[in-house]
Short mmCIF file of N, CA, C and O in Angstrom, two decimals:
data_model
loop_
_atom_site.label_atom_id
_atom_site.label_comp_id
_atom_site.label_asym_id
_atom_site.label_seq_id
_atom_site.Cartn_x
_atom_site.Cartn_y
_atom_site.Cartn_z
N MET A 1 120.31 -103.50 146.76
CA MET A 1 118.97 -102.99 146.94
C MET A 1 119.08 -101.51 147.29
O MET A 1 119.66 -101.14 148.28
N SER A 2 118.54 -100.66 146.47
CA SER A 2 118.63 -99.23 146.72
C SER A 2 117.30 -98.69 147.22
O SER A 2 116.26 -99.29 147.01
N ASP A 3 117.39 -97.56 147.89
CA ASP A 3 116.19 -96.93 148.43
C ASP A 3 115.45 -96.18 147.34
O ASP A 3 116.07 -95.62 146.44
N ILE A 4 114.15 -96.17 147.43
CA ILE A 4 113.33 -95.40 146.52
C ILE A 4 112.81 -94.20 147.30
O ILE A 4 112.07 -94.36 148.27
N TYR A 5 113.25 -93.02 146.92
CA TYR A 5 112.86 -91.82 147.65
C TYR A 5 111.57 -91.27 147.07
O TYR A 5 111.47 -91.00 145.88
N LYS A 6 110.58 -91.12 147.94
CA LYS A 6 109.31 -90.54 147.54
C LYS A 6 108.97 -89.45 148.54
O LYS A 6 108.22 -89.67 149.48
N PHE A 7 109.57 -88.31 148.38
CA PHE A 7 109.35 -87.22 149.32
C PHE A 7 107.99 -86.60 149.08
O PHE A 7 107.60 -86.35 147.95
N GLU A 8 107.30 -86.35 150.16
CA GLU A 8 105.98 -85.76 150.05
C GLU A 8 106.05 -84.25 149.88
O GLU A 8 105.14 -83.63 149.40
N ASP A 9 107.15 -83.67 150.29
CA ASP A 9 107.33 -82.23 150.18
C ASP A 9 108.69 -81.99 149.55
O ASP A 9 109.70 -82.39 150.10
N THR A 10 108.73 -81.38 148.39
CA THR A 10 110.00 -81.19 147.71
C THR A 10 110.78 -80.01 148.27
O THR A 10 111.90 -79.77 147.87
N LYS A 11 110.21 -79.28 149.21
CA LYS A 11 110.90 -78.14 149.80
C LYS A 11 111.40 -78.51 151.20
O LYS A 11 110.96 -77.97 152.19
N ILE A 12 112.30 -79.47 151.26
CA ILE A 12 112.86 -79.91 152.53
C ILE A 12 113.86 -78.88 153.02
O ILE A 12 114.75 -78.47 152.27
N ARG A 13 113.73 -78.45 154.25
CA ARG A 13 114.64 -77.47 154.83
C ARG A 13 115.87 -78.21 155.37
O ARG A 13 115.77 -79.03 156.26
N LYS A 14 117.03 -77.94 154.77
CA LYS A 14 118.28 -78.58 155.17
C LYS A 14 119.15 -77.57 155.89
O LYS A 14 118.94 -76.36 155.80
N ILE A 15 120.17 -78.07 156.58
CA ILE A 15 121.09 -77.16 157.26
C ILE A 15 121.99 -76.50 156.22
O ILE A 15 122.24 -77.05 155.15
N ASN A 16 122.46 -75.33 156.53
CA ASN A 16 123.33 -74.58 155.64
C ASN A 16 124.79 -74.95 155.94
O ASN A 16 125.34 -74.55 156.96
N SER A 17 125.41 -75.69 155.05
CA SER A 17 126.78 -76.17 155.29
C SER A 17 127.79 -75.02 155.35
O SER A 17 128.86 -75.17 155.94
N GLU A 18 127.44 -73.89 154.80
CA GLU A 18 128.36 -72.73 154.85
C GLU A 18 128.50 -72.19 156.26
O GLU A 18 129.44 -71.45 156.56
N ASP A 19 127.60 -72.57 157.16
CA ASP A 19 127.68 -72.13 158.56
C ASP A 19 128.72 -72.92 159.36
O ASP A 19 128.98 -72.59 160.51
N TYR A 20 129.30 -73.95 158.75
CA TYR A 20 130.21 -74.84 159.46
C TYR A 20 131.52 -74.96 158.68
O TYR A 20 131.54 -75.50 157.58
N ALA A 21 132.61 -74.49 159.28
CA ALA A 21 133.92 -74.51 158.63
C ALA A 21 134.33 -75.96 158.35
O ALA A 21 134.30 -76.81 159.23
N GLU A 22 134.74 -76.21 157.11
CA GLU A 22 135.08 -77.56 156.67
C GLU A 22 136.26 -78.17 157.44
O GLU A 22 136.33 -79.38 157.61
N ASP A 23 137.17 -77.34 157.93
CA ASP A 23 138.30 -77.88 158.68
C ASP A 23 137.93 -78.24 160.13
O ASP A 23 138.69 -78.92 160.80
N GLU A 24 136.75 -77.82 160.58
CA GLU A 24 136.31 -78.11 161.95
C GLU A 24 135.16 -79.10 162.04
O GLU A 24 135.03 -79.80 163.04
N PHE A 25 134.33 -79.14 161.01
CA PHE A 25 133.09 -79.91 161.10
C PHE A 25 132.89 -80.81 159.88
O PHE A 25 133.31 -80.49 158.78
N LEU A 26 132.22 -81.92 160.12
CA LEU A 26 131.79 -82.81 159.06
C LEU A 26 130.27 -82.85 159.10
O LEU A 26 129.68 -83.07 160.17
N ILE A 27 129.64 -82.63 157.97
CA ILE A 27 128.18 -82.75 157.89
C ILE A 27 127.90 -84.11 157.26
O ILE A 27 128.42 -84.43 156.19
N ALA A 28 127.12 -84.91 157.94
CA ALA A 28 126.81 -86.25 157.47
C ALA A 28 125.30 -86.45 157.42
O ALA A 28 124.56 -85.86 158.20
N ARG A 29 124.84 -87.27 156.49
CA ARG A 29 123.43 -87.64 156.40
C ARG A 29 123.26 -88.90 157.25
O ARG A 29 124.03 -89.84 157.11
N MET A 30 122.27 -88.89 158.12
CA MET A 30 122.08 -90.03 158.99
C MET A 30 120.66 -90.57 158.83
O MET A 30 119.68 -89.89 159.14
N ASP A 31 120.57 -91.77 158.30
CA ASP A 31 119.31 -92.50 158.21
C ASP A 31 119.16 -93.19 159.57
O ASP A 31 119.81 -94.18 159.84
N PHE A 32 118.33 -92.63 160.43
CA PHE A 32 118.38 -93.01 161.85
C PHE A 32 117.22 -93.83 162.37
O PHE A 32 117.30 -94.40 163.46
N LEU A 33 116.13 -93.91 161.63
CA LEU A 33 114.98 -94.62 162.18
C LEU A 33 114.09 -95.11 161.05
O LEU A 33 113.96 -94.45 160.01
N GLY A 34 113.48 -96.27 161.27
CA GLY A 34 112.56 -96.81 160.29
C GLY A 34 111.38 -97.47 160.97
O GLY A 34 111.41 -97.78 162.16
N SER A 35 110.35 -97.71 160.20
CA SER A 35 109.17 -98.41 160.72
C SER A 35 109.32 -99.92 160.52
O SER A 35 108.43 -100.67 160.87
N ASN A 36 110.45 -100.33 159.98
CA ASN A 36 110.72 -101.75 159.76
C ASN A 36 110.95 -102.49 161.08
O ASN A 36 111.20 -101.86 162.10
N PRO A 37 110.89 -103.82 161.05
CA PRO A 37 111.15 -104.59 162.28
C PRO A 37 112.52 -104.23 162.87
O PRO A 37 113.48 -103.99 162.13
N ASN A 38 112.59 -104.18 164.21
CA ASN A 38 113.83 -103.81 164.87
C ASN A 38 114.17 -104.81 165.96
O ASN A 38 113.36 -105.68 166.30
N ALA A 39 115.37 -104.69 166.50
CA ALA A 39 115.88 -105.65 167.48
C ALA A 39 115.05 -105.71 168.76
O ALA A 39 115.07 -106.71 169.47
N HIS A 40 114.30 -104.64 169.06
CA HIS A 40 113.52 -104.61 170.30
C HIS A 40 112.07 -105.03 170.10
O HIS A 40 111.30 -105.08 171.05
N GLY A 41 111.71 -105.29 168.86
CA GLY A 41 110.34 -105.70 168.59
C GLY A 41 109.33 -104.58 168.71
O GLY A 41 108.13 -104.83 168.83
N LEU A 42 109.79 -103.34 168.71
CA LEU A 42 108.88 -102.20 168.80
C LEU A 42 108.27 -101.92 167.43
O LEU A 42 108.95 -101.95 166.42
N ILE A 43 107.00 -101.65 167.42
CA ILE A 43 106.29 -101.35 166.18
C ILE A 43 105.93 -99.88 166.20
O ILE A 43 105.25 -99.41 167.12
N PHE A 44 106.40 -99.16 165.19
CA PHE A 44 106.06 -97.74 165.05
C PHE A 44 105.00 -97.63 163.96
O PHE A 44 105.28 -97.86 162.79
N SER A 45 103.78 -97.27 164.34
CA SER A 45 102.75 -97.06 163.34
C SER A 45 103.14 -95.84 162.50
O SER A 45 103.94 -95.00 162.93
N GLU A 46 102.56 -95.74 161.33
CA GLU A 46 102.87 -94.59 160.48
C GLU A 46 102.47 -93.29 161.18
O GLU A 46 103.20 -92.30 161.11
N GLU A 47 101.36 -93.30 161.88
CA GLU A 47 100.91 -92.10 162.60
C GLU A 47 101.92 -91.67 163.66
O GLU A 47 102.31 -90.51 163.72
N VAL A 48 102.37 -92.60 164.48
CA VAL A 48 103.34 -92.29 165.53
C VAL A 48 104.68 -91.90 164.93
O VAL A 48 105.32 -90.94 165.37
N PHE A 49 105.09 -92.62 163.90
CA PHE A 49 106.37 -92.33 163.24
C PHE A 49 106.38 -90.88 162.75
O PHE A 49 107.28 -90.11 163.07
N ARG A 50 105.38 -90.50 161.98
CA ARG A 50 105.34 -89.14 161.43
C ARG A 50 105.18 -88.08 162.53
O ARG A 50 105.75 -87.01 162.45
N ARG A 51 104.40 -88.39 163.54
CA ARG A 51 104.15 -87.43 164.62
C ARG A 51 105.40 -87.15 165.44
O ARG A 51 105.68 -86.01 165.81
N ASP A 52 106.19 -88.18 165.74
CA ASP A 52 107.26 -88.05 166.72
C ASP A 52 108.67 -88.05 166.15
O ASP A 52 109.63 -87.82 166.89
N VAL A 53 108.84 -88.31 164.88
CA VAL A 53 110.18 -88.47 164.33
C VAL A 53 111.02 -87.19 164.45
O VAL A 53 112.24 -87.24 164.61
N SER A 54 110.39 -86.04 164.46
CA SER A 54 111.14 -84.78 164.56
C SER A 54 111.69 -84.53 165.98
O SER A 54 112.45 -83.59 166.18
N SER A 55 111.35 -85.41 166.93
CA SER A 55 111.90 -85.24 168.27
C SER A 55 113.41 -85.45 168.29
O SER A 55 114.07 -85.13 169.28
N VAL A 56 113.98 -85.94 167.22
CA VAL A 56 115.43 -86.11 167.11
C VAL A 56 116.16 -84.77 166.95
O VAL A 56 117.34 -84.64 167.29
N LEU A 57 115.46 -83.76 166.46
CA LEU A 57 116.10 -82.46 166.18
C LEU A 57 116.65 -81.85 167.46
O LEU A 57 115.97 -81.81 168.48
N GLY A 58 117.89 -81.41 167.39
CA GLY A 58 118.54 -80.79 168.53
C GLY A 58 119.24 -81.77 169.47
O GLY A 58 119.89 -81.36 170.42
N LYS A 59 119.10 -83.06 169.21
CA LYS A 59 119.71 -84.07 170.09
C LYS A 59 121.19 -84.25 169.77
O LYS A 59 121.67 -83.92 168.70
N TRP A 60 121.91 -84.81 170.73
CA TRP A 60 123.34 -85.07 170.59
C TRP A 60 123.57 -86.37 169.83
O TRP A 60 122.79 -87.31 169.96
N VAL A 61 124.64 -86.41 169.06
CA VAL A 61 125.13 -87.64 168.45
C VAL A 61 126.26 -88.12 169.35
O VAL A 61 127.23 -87.39 169.59
N VAL A 62 126.12 -89.31 169.91
CA VAL A 62 127.11 -89.84 170.85
C VAL A 62 127.60 -91.20 170.37
O VAL A 62 126.90 -91.91 169.66
N ALA A 63 128.82 -91.53 170.77
CA ALA A 63 129.38 -92.84 170.41
C ALA A 63 130.60 -93.13 171.27
O ALA A 63 131.24 -92.23 171.80
N LYS A 64 130.87 -94.40 171.39
CA LYS A 64 132.16 -94.85 171.91
C LYS A 64 132.83 -95.53 170.73
O LYS A 64 132.29 -96.48 170.16
N ILE A 65 133.99 -95.04 170.35
CA ILE A 65 134.69 -95.59 169.21
C ILE A 65 135.72 -96.60 169.72
O ILE A 65 136.51 -96.30 170.61
N TYR A 66 135.68 -97.79 169.14
CA TYR A 66 136.62 -98.85 169.51
C TYR A 66 137.05 -99.56 168.24
O TYR A 66 136.20 -100.01 167.46
N ASN A 67 138.35 -99.62 168.02
CA ASN A 67 138.90 -100.26 166.82
C ASN A 67 138.28 -99.70 165.54
O ASN A 67 137.94 -100.44 164.62
N GLY A 68 138.10 -98.40 165.49
CA GLY A 68 137.62 -97.74 164.28
C GLY A 68 136.14 -97.84 164.01
O GLY A 68 135.68 -97.48 162.93
N ASP A 69 135.37 -98.33 164.98
CA ASP A 69 133.94 -98.43 164.77
C ASP A 69 133.20 -98.01 166.03
O ASP A 69 133.74 -98.06 167.12
N ALA A 70 131.97 -97.58 165.86
CA ALA A 70 131.15 -97.17 167.00
C ALA A 70 130.53 -98.41 167.64
O ALA A 70 130.05 -99.31 166.94
N GLU A 71 130.58 -98.44 168.96
CA GLU A 71 129.95 -99.53 169.70
C GLU A 71 128.53 -99.14 170.06
O GLU A 71 128.09 -98.04 169.76
N GLY A 72 127.84 -100.01 170.75
CA GLY A 72 126.49 -99.72 171.22
C GLY A 72 126.52 -98.64 172.28
O GLY A 72 127.51 -97.96 172.47
N HIS A 73 125.43 -98.49 172.97
CA HIS A 73 125.34 -97.45 174.00
C HIS A 73 126.18 -97.85 175.20
O HIS A 73 125.92 -98.85 175.85
N GLU A 74 127.20 -97.06 175.48
CA GLU A 74 128.16 -97.36 176.54
C GLU A 74 128.20 -96.20 177.53
O GLU A 74 128.03 -95.04 177.13
N PRO A 75 128.47 -96.46 178.80
CA PRO A 75 128.52 -95.37 179.79
C PRO A 75 129.62 -94.34 179.50
O PRO A 75 129.49 -93.18 179.88
N ASP A 76 130.68 -94.75 178.80
CA ASP A 76 131.78 -93.82 178.53
C ASP A 76 131.76 -93.29 177.10
O ASP A 76 132.79 -92.86 176.58
N GLU A 77 130.58 -93.31 176.46
CA GLU A 77 130.49 -92.72 175.12
C GLU A 77 130.70 -91.22 175.23
O GLU A 77 130.54 -90.62 176.30
N ILE A 78 131.08 -90.60 174.10
CA ILE A 78 131.33 -89.17 174.09
C ILE A 78 130.40 -88.48 173.09
O ILE A 78 129.89 -89.12 172.17
N ILE A 79 130.22 -87.20 173.29
CA ILE A 79 129.45 -86.40 172.33
C ILE A 79 130.33 -86.18 171.11
O ILE A 79 131.46 -85.70 171.21
N CYS A 80 129.81 -86.54 169.95
CA CYS A 80 130.54 -86.39 168.69
C CYS A 80 130.01 -85.23 167.86
O CYS A 80 130.71 -84.70 167.01
N GLY A 81 128.76 -84.88 168.08
CA GLY A 81 128.14 -83.84 167.27
C GLY A 81 126.70 -83.65 167.68
O GLY A 81 126.29 -84.04 168.78
N GLN A 82 125.94 -83.09 166.75
CA GLN A 82 124.55 -82.77 167.07
C GLN A 82 123.69 -82.87 165.82
O GLN A 82 124.14 -82.59 164.71
N VAL A 83 122.44 -83.26 166.04
CA VAL A 83 121.42 -83.16 165.01
C VAL A 83 120.94 -81.72 165.08
O VAL A 83 120.37 -81.31 166.09
N ILE A 84 121.21 -80.96 164.06
CA ILE A 84 120.87 -79.54 164.08
C ILE A 84 119.35 -79.36 164.07
O ILE A 84 118.63 -80.03 163.33
N LYS A 85 118.91 -78.46 164.91
CA LYS A 85 117.47 -78.24 165.15
C LYS A 85 116.76 -77.61 163.95
O LYS A 85 115.60 -77.90 163.69
N ASP A 86 117.45 -76.74 163.24
CA ASP A 86 116.84 -75.96 162.15
C ASP A 86 116.84 -76.70 160.82
O ASP A 86 117.49 -76.28 159.86
N GLN A 87 116.15 -77.81 160.75
CA GLN A 87 116.03 -78.58 159.51
C GLN A 87 114.76 -79.40 159.58
O GLN A 87 114.14 -79.52 160.63
N ASP A 88 114.37 -79.96 158.47
CA ASP A 88 113.24 -80.87 158.43
C ASP A 88 113.77 -82.29 158.40
O ASP A 88 114.77 -82.57 157.75
N VAL A 89 113.09 -83.18 159.08
CA VAL A 89 113.41 -84.60 158.97
C VAL A 89 112.83 -85.07 157.64
O VAL A 89 111.66 -84.83 157.35
N GLU A 90 113.66 -85.70 156.84
CA GLU A 90 113.19 -86.25 155.57
C GLU A 90 112.63 -87.64 155.82
O GLU A 90 113.27 -88.47 156.46
N ILE A 91 111.44 -87.87 155.33
CA ILE A 91 110.79 -89.17 155.47
C ILE A 91 110.57 -89.73 154.07
O ILE A 91 110.07 -89.03 153.19
N TYR A 92 110.96 -90.97 153.89
CA TYR A 92 110.70 -91.62 152.61
C TYR A 92 110.25 -93.06 152.85
O TYR A 92 110.42 -93.59 153.95
N ARG A 93 109.68 -93.64 151.85
CA ARG A 93 109.26 -95.04 151.93
C ARG A 93 110.24 -95.84 151.08
O ARG A 93 110.43 -95.55 149.90
N ASN A 94 110.87 -96.85 151.69
CA ASN A 94 111.85 -97.63 150.92
C ASN A 94 111.13 -98.66 150.04
O ASN A 94 109.90 -98.78 150.08
N GLU A 95 111.90 -99.39 149.27
CA GLU A 95 111.29 -100.31 148.31
C GLU A 95 110.56 -101.48 148.99
O GLU A 95 109.75 -102.15 148.36
N ASP A 96 110.83 -101.70 150.27
CA ASP A 96 110.10 -102.72 151.02
C ASP A 96 108.82 -102.18 151.64
O ASP A 96 108.10 -102.90 152.33
N GLY A 97 108.57 -100.87 151.45
CA GLY A 97 107.34 -100.26 151.94
C GLY A 97 107.42 -99.66 153.33
O GLY A 97 106.43 -99.16 153.84
N TYR A 98 108.59 -99.72 153.95
CA TYR A 98 108.76 -99.16 155.29
C TYR A 98 109.15 -97.69 155.21
O TYR A 98 109.84 -97.26 154.28
N LEU A 99 108.72 -96.92 156.21
CA LEU A 99 109.13 -95.53 156.31
C LEU A 99 110.55 -95.47 156.86
O LEU A 99 110.93 -96.27 157.72
N ARG A 100 111.34 -94.52 156.39
CA ARG A 100 112.69 -94.26 156.89
C ARG A 100 112.79 -92.76 157.15
O ARG A 100 112.13 -91.96 156.49
N ALA A 101 113.64 -92.39 158.12
CA ALA A 101 113.83 -90.99 158.47
C ALA A 101 115.31 -90.64 158.37
O ALA A 101 116.16 -91.40 158.80
N VAL A 102 115.58 -89.47 157.79
CA VAL A 102 116.95 -89.03 157.54
C VAL A 102 117.11 -87.58 158.01
O VAL A 102 116.22 -86.75 157.79
N VAL A 103 118.25 -87.31 158.66
CA VAL A 103 118.59 -85.94 159.06
C VAL A 103 120.05 -85.68 158.74
O VAL A 103 120.83 -86.60 158.52
N ASP A 104 120.41 -84.40 158.72
CA ASP A 104 121.81 -84.01 158.64
C ASP A 104 122.32 -83.85 160.06
O ASP A 104 121.62 -83.32 160.93
N VAL A 105 123.54 -84.32 160.29
CA VAL A 105 124.18 -84.14 161.59
C VAL A 105 125.50 -83.42 161.37
O VAL A 105 126.11 -83.52 160.31
N VAL A 106 125.90 -82.66 162.37
CA VAL A 106 127.19 -81.96 162.33
C VAL A 106 128.08 -82.61 163.37
O VAL A 106 127.73 -82.68 164.55
N LEU A 107 129.24 -83.12 162.91
CA LEU A 107 130.19 -83.78 163.79
C LEU A 107 131.45 -82.94 163.90
O LEU A 107 131.84 -82.26 162.93
N SER A 108 132.11 -83.00 165.03
CA SER A 108 133.33 -82.23 165.25
C SER A 108 134.56 -83.00 164.76
O SER A 108 134.85 -84.09 165.24
N LYS A 109 135.27 -82.43 163.80
CA LYS A 109 136.51 -83.04 163.32
C LYS A 109 137.63 -82.89 164.35
O LYS A 109 138.59 -83.63 164.32
N ILE A 110 137.48 -81.93 165.25
CA ILE A 110 138.51 -81.68 166.26
C ILE A 110 138.34 -82.60 167.46
O ILE A 110 139.27 -83.27 167.90
N TYR A 111 137.13 -82.67 168.00
CA TYR A 111 136.89 -83.42 169.23
C TYR A 111 136.40 -84.84 169.00
O TYR A 111 136.40 -85.65 169.92
N ALA A 112 135.97 -85.15 167.80
CA ALA A 112 135.43 -86.49 167.52
C ALA A 112 135.96 -87.01 166.19
O ALA A 112 135.22 -87.54 165.36
N LYS A 113 137.26 -86.85 165.98
CA LYS A 113 137.88 -87.24 164.72
C LYS A 113 137.62 -88.70 164.38
O LYS A 113 137.31 -89.03 163.24
N GLU A 114 137.72 -89.59 165.37
CA GLU A 114 137.49 -91.01 165.11
C GLU A 114 136.07 -91.28 164.63
O GLU A 114 135.84 -92.15 163.79
N CYS A 115 135.12 -90.54 165.15
CA CYS A 115 133.73 -90.68 164.70
C CYS A 115 133.61 -90.22 163.25
O CYS A 115 132.98 -90.88 162.44
N CYS A 116 134.23 -89.11 162.93
CA CYS A 116 134.20 -88.60 161.55
C CYS A 116 134.85 -89.59 160.59
O CYS A 116 134.40 -89.76 159.46
N ASP A 117 135.93 -90.24 161.05
CA ASP A 117 136.63 -91.20 160.20
C ASP A 117 135.72 -92.35 159.76
O ASP A 117 135.87 -92.88 158.65
N ILE A 118 134.77 -92.72 160.60
CA ILE A 118 133.84 -93.80 160.24
C ILE A 118 133.10 -93.44 158.96
O ILE A 118 132.91 -94.28 158.09
N PHE A 119 132.71 -92.19 158.82
CA PHE A 119 131.95 -91.77 157.64
C PHE A 119 132.83 -91.65 156.39
O PHE A 119 132.33 -91.61 155.29
N SER A 120 134.16 -91.62 156.57
CA SER A 120 135.03 -91.49 155.41
C SER A 120 135.21 -92.80 154.67
O SER A 120 135.54 -92.81 153.50
N TYR A 121 134.97 -93.95 155.32
CA TYR A 121 135.14 -95.22 154.62
C TYR A 121 133.83 -95.95 154.35
O TYR A 121 133.84 -97.05 153.83
N SER A 122 132.73 -95.37 154.70
CA SER A 122 131.45 -96.00 154.40
C SER A 122 130.37 -94.94 154.29
O SER A 122 130.24 -94.09 155.16
N ASP A 123 129.61 -94.99 153.21
CA ASP A 123 128.53 -94.01 153.07
C ASP A 123 127.20 -94.56 153.55
O ASP A 123 126.17 -93.92 153.45
N HIS A 124 127.20 -95.78 154.08
CA HIS A 124 125.97 -96.35 154.62
C HIS A 124 126.30 -97.04 155.94
O HIS A 124 127.08 -97.99 155.97
N ARG A 125 125.75 -96.56 157.03
CA ARG A 125 126.04 -97.10 158.36
C ARG A 125 124.74 -97.31 159.10
O ARG A 125 123.82 -96.51 159.01
N SER A 126 124.70 -98.36 159.86
CA SER A 126 123.58 -98.55 160.78
C SER A 126 123.86 -97.73 162.03
O SER A 126 125.00 -97.64 162.47
N VAL A 127 122.84 -97.12 162.57
CA VAL A 127 122.99 -96.36 163.81
C VAL A 127 121.92 -96.86 164.77
O VAL A 127 120.95 -97.49 164.39
N SER A 128 122.15 -96.59 166.04
CA SER A 128 121.13 -96.93 167.02
C SER A 128 120.67 -95.64 167.68
O SER A 128 121.37 -94.64 167.66
N ILE A 129 119.49 -95.70 168.24
CA ILE A 129 118.94 -94.53 168.91
C ILE A 129 118.53 -94.93 170.32
O ILE A 129 118.36 -96.11 170.62
N GLU A 130 118.40 -93.93 171.16
CA GLU A 130 117.78 -94.12 172.46
C GLU A 130 116.47 -93.36 172.41
O GLU A 130 116.41 -92.24 171.90
N ALA A 131 115.42 -93.97 172.91
CA ALA A 131 114.10 -93.34 172.82
C ALA A 131 113.28 -93.65 174.07
O ALA A 131 113.37 -94.74 174.62
N ASP A 132 112.51 -92.67 174.50
CA ASP A 132 111.52 -92.88 175.54
C ASP A 132 110.24 -93.28 174.84
O ASP A 132 109.77 -92.58 173.94
N CYS A 133 109.68 -94.41 175.21
CA CYS A 133 108.44 -94.88 174.61
C CYS A 133 107.36 -94.95 175.67
O CYS A 133 107.61 -95.41 176.79
N PHE A 134 106.20 -94.51 175.31
CA PHE A 134 105.06 -94.55 176.22
C PHE A 134 103.97 -95.40 175.58
O PHE A 134 103.69 -95.26 174.40
N PHE A 135 103.39 -96.28 176.37
CA PHE A 135 102.40 -97.21 175.87
C PHE A 135 101.12 -97.06 176.65
O PHE A 135 101.12 -96.72 177.84
N ALA A 136 100.00 -97.36 175.99
CA ALA A 136 98.73 -97.41 176.68
C ALA A 136 98.80 -98.54 177.71
O ALA A 136 99.54 -99.51 177.53
N GLU A 137 98.07 -98.42 178.78
CA GLU A 137 98.14 -99.40 179.87
C GLU A 137 97.86 -100.82 179.40
O GLU A 137 98.45 -101.78 179.87
N ASP A 138 96.97 -100.97 178.43
CA ASP A 138 96.60 -102.30 177.96
C ASP A 138 97.41 -102.75 176.75
O ASP A 138 97.13 -103.78 176.16
N ASP A 139 98.42 -101.99 176.37
CA ASP A 139 99.21 -102.30 175.17
C ASP A 139 100.55 -102.91 175.57
O ASP A 139 101.29 -102.34 176.33
#
Protein backbone atom coordinates (compact mmCIF):
# COMPACT_ATOMS: atom_id res chain seq x y z
CA MET A 1 0.00 0.00 0.00
CA SER A 2 1.67 3.21 -1.11
CA ASP A 3 0.96 6.76 -0.09
CA ILE A 4 -0.82 9.11 -2.44
CA TYR A 5 0.76 12.54 -2.19
CA LYS A 6 -1.58 15.45 -2.76
CA PHE A 7 0.35 18.54 -1.80
CA GLU A 8 -1.68 21.68 -1.59
CA ASP A 9 1.32 23.88 -2.22
CA THR A 10 3.93 22.77 -4.74
CA LYS A 11 6.47 25.25 -3.37
CA ILE A 12 7.43 23.37 -0.21
CA ARG A 13 10.42 24.93 1.54
CA LYS A 14 12.94 22.17 2.30
CA ILE A 15 16.24 22.30 4.13
CA ASN A 16 19.36 22.86 2.06
CA SER A 17 21.41 19.66 2.25
CA GLU A 18 24.52 21.54 1.10
CA ASP A 19 24.58 23.21 4.53
CA TYR A 20 25.37 19.85 6.16
CA ALA A 21 28.61 17.97 5.45
CA GLU A 22 27.83 14.42 4.31
CA ASP A 23 30.56 12.90 6.48
CA GLU A 24 29.03 14.49 9.62
CA PHE A 25 25.28 14.53 9.06
CA LEU A 26 22.48 12.40 7.69
CA ILE A 27 19.36 14.10 6.37
CA ALA A 28 16.32 11.87 6.71
CA ARG A 29 12.64 12.29 5.84
CA MET A 30 10.46 11.63 8.84
CA ASP A 31 6.75 10.89 8.53
CA PHE A 32 6.01 11.77 12.14
CA LEU A 33 2.31 12.34 12.67
CA GLY A 34 -1.05 11.41 11.24
CA SER A 35 -4.72 11.99 11.86
CA ASN A 36 -5.25 8.22 11.78
CA PRO A 37 -6.16 6.23 14.91
CA ASN A 38 -3.26 6.02 17.37
CA ALA A 39 -2.27 4.00 20.43
CA HIS A 40 -3.48 6.73 22.81
CA GLY A 41 -6.90 7.14 21.26
CA LEU A 42 -6.27 10.83 20.58
CA ILE A 43 -8.24 12.32 17.72
CA PHE A 44 -6.64 15.14 15.77
CA SER A 45 -9.23 17.08 13.79
CA GLU A 46 -8.07 18.41 10.45
CA GLU A 47 -8.25 21.95 11.84
CA VAL A 48 -6.04 21.15 14.85
CA PHE A 49 -3.69 19.01 12.77
CA ARG A 50 -3.04 21.77 10.22
CA ARG A 51 -2.87 24.50 12.87
CA ASP A 52 -0.39 22.81 15.20
CA VAL A 53 1.66 20.39 13.11
CA SER A 54 4.44 22.95 12.53
CA SER A 55 5.15 22.99 16.27
CA VAL A 56 7.59 20.15 15.52
CA LEU A 57 9.99 22.58 13.79
CA GLY A 58 13.14 23.17 15.81
CA LYS A 59 12.53 20.22 18.14
CA TRP A 60 15.12 17.58 19.02
CA VAL A 61 15.10 14.06 17.62
CA VAL A 62 15.82 11.73 20.56
CA ALA A 63 16.14 7.98 20.94
CA LYS A 64 17.56 5.19 22.99
CA ILE A 65 19.09 2.64 20.65
CA TYR A 66 19.03 -0.98 21.79
CA ASN A 67 20.00 -3.94 19.61
CA GLY A 68 20.01 -1.76 16.50
CA ASP A 69 16.58 -0.26 16.96
CA ALA A 70 15.06 2.74 18.71
CA GLU A 71 13.04 2.04 21.82
CA GLY A 72 10.14 4.06 23.18
CA HIS A 73 10.59 7.14 25.30
CA GLU A 74 13.24 6.28 27.88
CA PRO A 75 14.87 8.43 30.60
CA ASP A 76 18.34 7.70 29.16
CA GLU A 77 17.54 8.53 25.54
CA ILE A 78 20.03 10.76 23.75
CA ILE A 79 19.74 13.63 21.31
CA CYS A 80 20.36 12.26 17.81
CA GLY A 81 19.55 15.31 15.74
CA GLN A 82 17.06 18.04 15.12
CA VAL A 83 14.03 18.92 13.06
CA ILE A 84 15.39 21.98 11.29
CA LYS A 85 13.28 25.08 11.88
CA ASP A 86 13.69 26.62 8.40
CA GLN A 87 11.40 24.32 6.41
CA ASP A 88 7.75 23.69 5.76
CA VAL A 89 5.97 20.66 7.16
CA GLU A 90 4.64 18.68 4.22
CA ILE A 91 1.06 17.53 4.70
CA TYR A 92 -0.55 14.94 2.48
CA ARG A 93 -3.62 12.76 2.54
CA ASN A 94 -2.87 9.04 2.29
CA GLU A 95 -4.98 6.57 0.35
CA ASP A 96 -7.02 5.82 3.48
CA GLY A 97 -7.99 9.50 3.68
CA TYR A 98 -5.93 10.40 6.74
CA LEU A 99 -3.61 13.39 6.91
CA ARG A 100 0.11 12.67 7.34
CA ALA A 101 2.93 15.10 8.18
CA VAL A 102 6.53 14.84 6.96
CA VAL A 103 9.66 16.84 7.80
CA ASP A 104 13.37 16.62 7.09
CA VAL A 105 15.56 15.90 10.10
CA VAL A 106 19.31 16.26 10.45
CA LEU A 107 21.02 13.50 12.44
CA SER A 108 24.62 13.43 13.64
CA LYS A 109 26.72 10.65 12.10
CA ILE A 110 29.38 11.35 14.74
CA TYR A 111 27.34 11.45 17.95
CA ALA A 112 24.35 9.33 16.94
CA LYS A 113 25.80 6.80 14.50
CA GLU A 114 23.51 4.00 15.74
CA CYS A 115 20.47 6.17 15.09
CA CYS A 116 21.70 6.93 11.57
CA ASP A 117 22.27 3.22 10.98
CA ILE A 118 18.55 2.58 11.49
CA PHE A 119 17.80 4.67 8.40
CA SER A 120 20.36 2.77 6.31
CA TYR A 121 18.42 -0.51 6.41
CA SER A 122 14.87 0.75 6.21
CA ASP A 123 13.34 3.64 4.31
CA HIS A 124 10.06 3.42 6.25
CA ARG A 125 10.05 3.60 10.05
CA SER A 126 7.41 4.25 12.63
CA VAL A 127 8.31 7.02 15.04
CA SER A 128 6.71 8.25 18.20
CA ILE A 129 6.28 11.80 19.38
CA GLU A 130 5.82 13.54 22.68
CA ALA A 131 3.14 16.20 22.67
CA ASP A 132 1.43 18.55 25.09
CA CYS A 133 -2.31 18.33 24.51
CA PHE A 134 -4.86 20.76 25.84
CA PHE A 135 -8.54 19.91 25.99
CA ALA A 136 -11.68 21.87 26.65
CA GLU A 137 -12.95 21.26 30.18
CA ASP A 138 -15.94 19.28 28.93
CA ASP A 139 -13.98 17.28 26.34
